C-alpha cells in the first residue's frame, strides 16, 4: 500500500513559502513535490520569489546592486539577474562609460590605492581597478610610508 496522505496542520500551512519546499518537506517527512503542490494550490509564492514593482524596476542601475538588495531584503544575485534580464546597465557600468582615459589619468594608475585614484578622477574604484588591470599596471604597494618632509 501507498504512504498515508500528509495531514496539513494550520502551523504547516502557515510555514508554506517561508523556506524552500525541499527544506520544509524534509522537516515534515514528505517530498518537495508534495509541499510544492500544496503551496501552489493555495496560491502561495515560492520562498525567495519577488514581486517586482515598477518603482523597483525603475531603481535598477541607479544605485549599487548590493545597496538595492539590502534595501529590498533580497540577495544581490536577484537584483543583478533582474537588471540583466531587463538590459539595464549597472551603476558602475554607467559611471565607467563616460570616462575618457587620457594620458594624465592613465599615469595615475598604480600610484596610489584604486580608491584614492578613483576619488581624484571622480569615478568608481572598480572603474580604476578595471582600467589598471587591463593595462597590466600593478597596484600601489600597501602600507608603504611616504617619506617625511623634514
Coordinates of N, CA and C in Angstrom, one line a residue, residues 1-8 28-31 34:
X1 N 0.8 -1.2 0.0 CA 0.0 0.0 0.0 C 0.9 1.2 0.0
X2 N 0.3 2.3 -0.5 CA 1.0 3.6 -0.5 C 1.1 4.3 0.8
X3 N 1.9 5.3 0.8 CA 2.1 6.1 2.0 C 0.8 6.9 2.4
X4 N 0.5 7.1 3.6 CA -0.6 7.8 4.1 C -0.5 9.3 3.6
X5 N -1.6 9.9 3.3 CA -1.6 11.3 2.9 C -1.1 12.2 4.1
X6 N -0.4 13.2 3.7 CA 0.1 14.2 4.8 C -1.1 14.9 5.4
X7 N -1.1 15.0 6.6 CA -2.2 15.8 7.3 C -1.6 17.2 7.6
X8 N -2.2 18.1 6.8 CA -1.7 19.5 6.9 C -2.3 20.2 8.1
X28 N 9.0 17.8 7.5 CA 7.8 17.1 7.7 C 7.7 15.7 7.2
X29 N 8.9 15.2 6.7 CA 8.9 13.8 6.3 C 8.1 13.5 5.0
X30 N 8.1 14.4 4.1 CA 7.4 14.2 2.9 C 8.3 14.6 1.7
X31 N 7.8 14.7 0.5 CA 8.6 15.1 -0.6 C 8.4 16.6 -0.9
X34 N 5.2 17.3 -2.9 CA 4.0 17.4 -2.1 C 3.8 18.8 -1.5

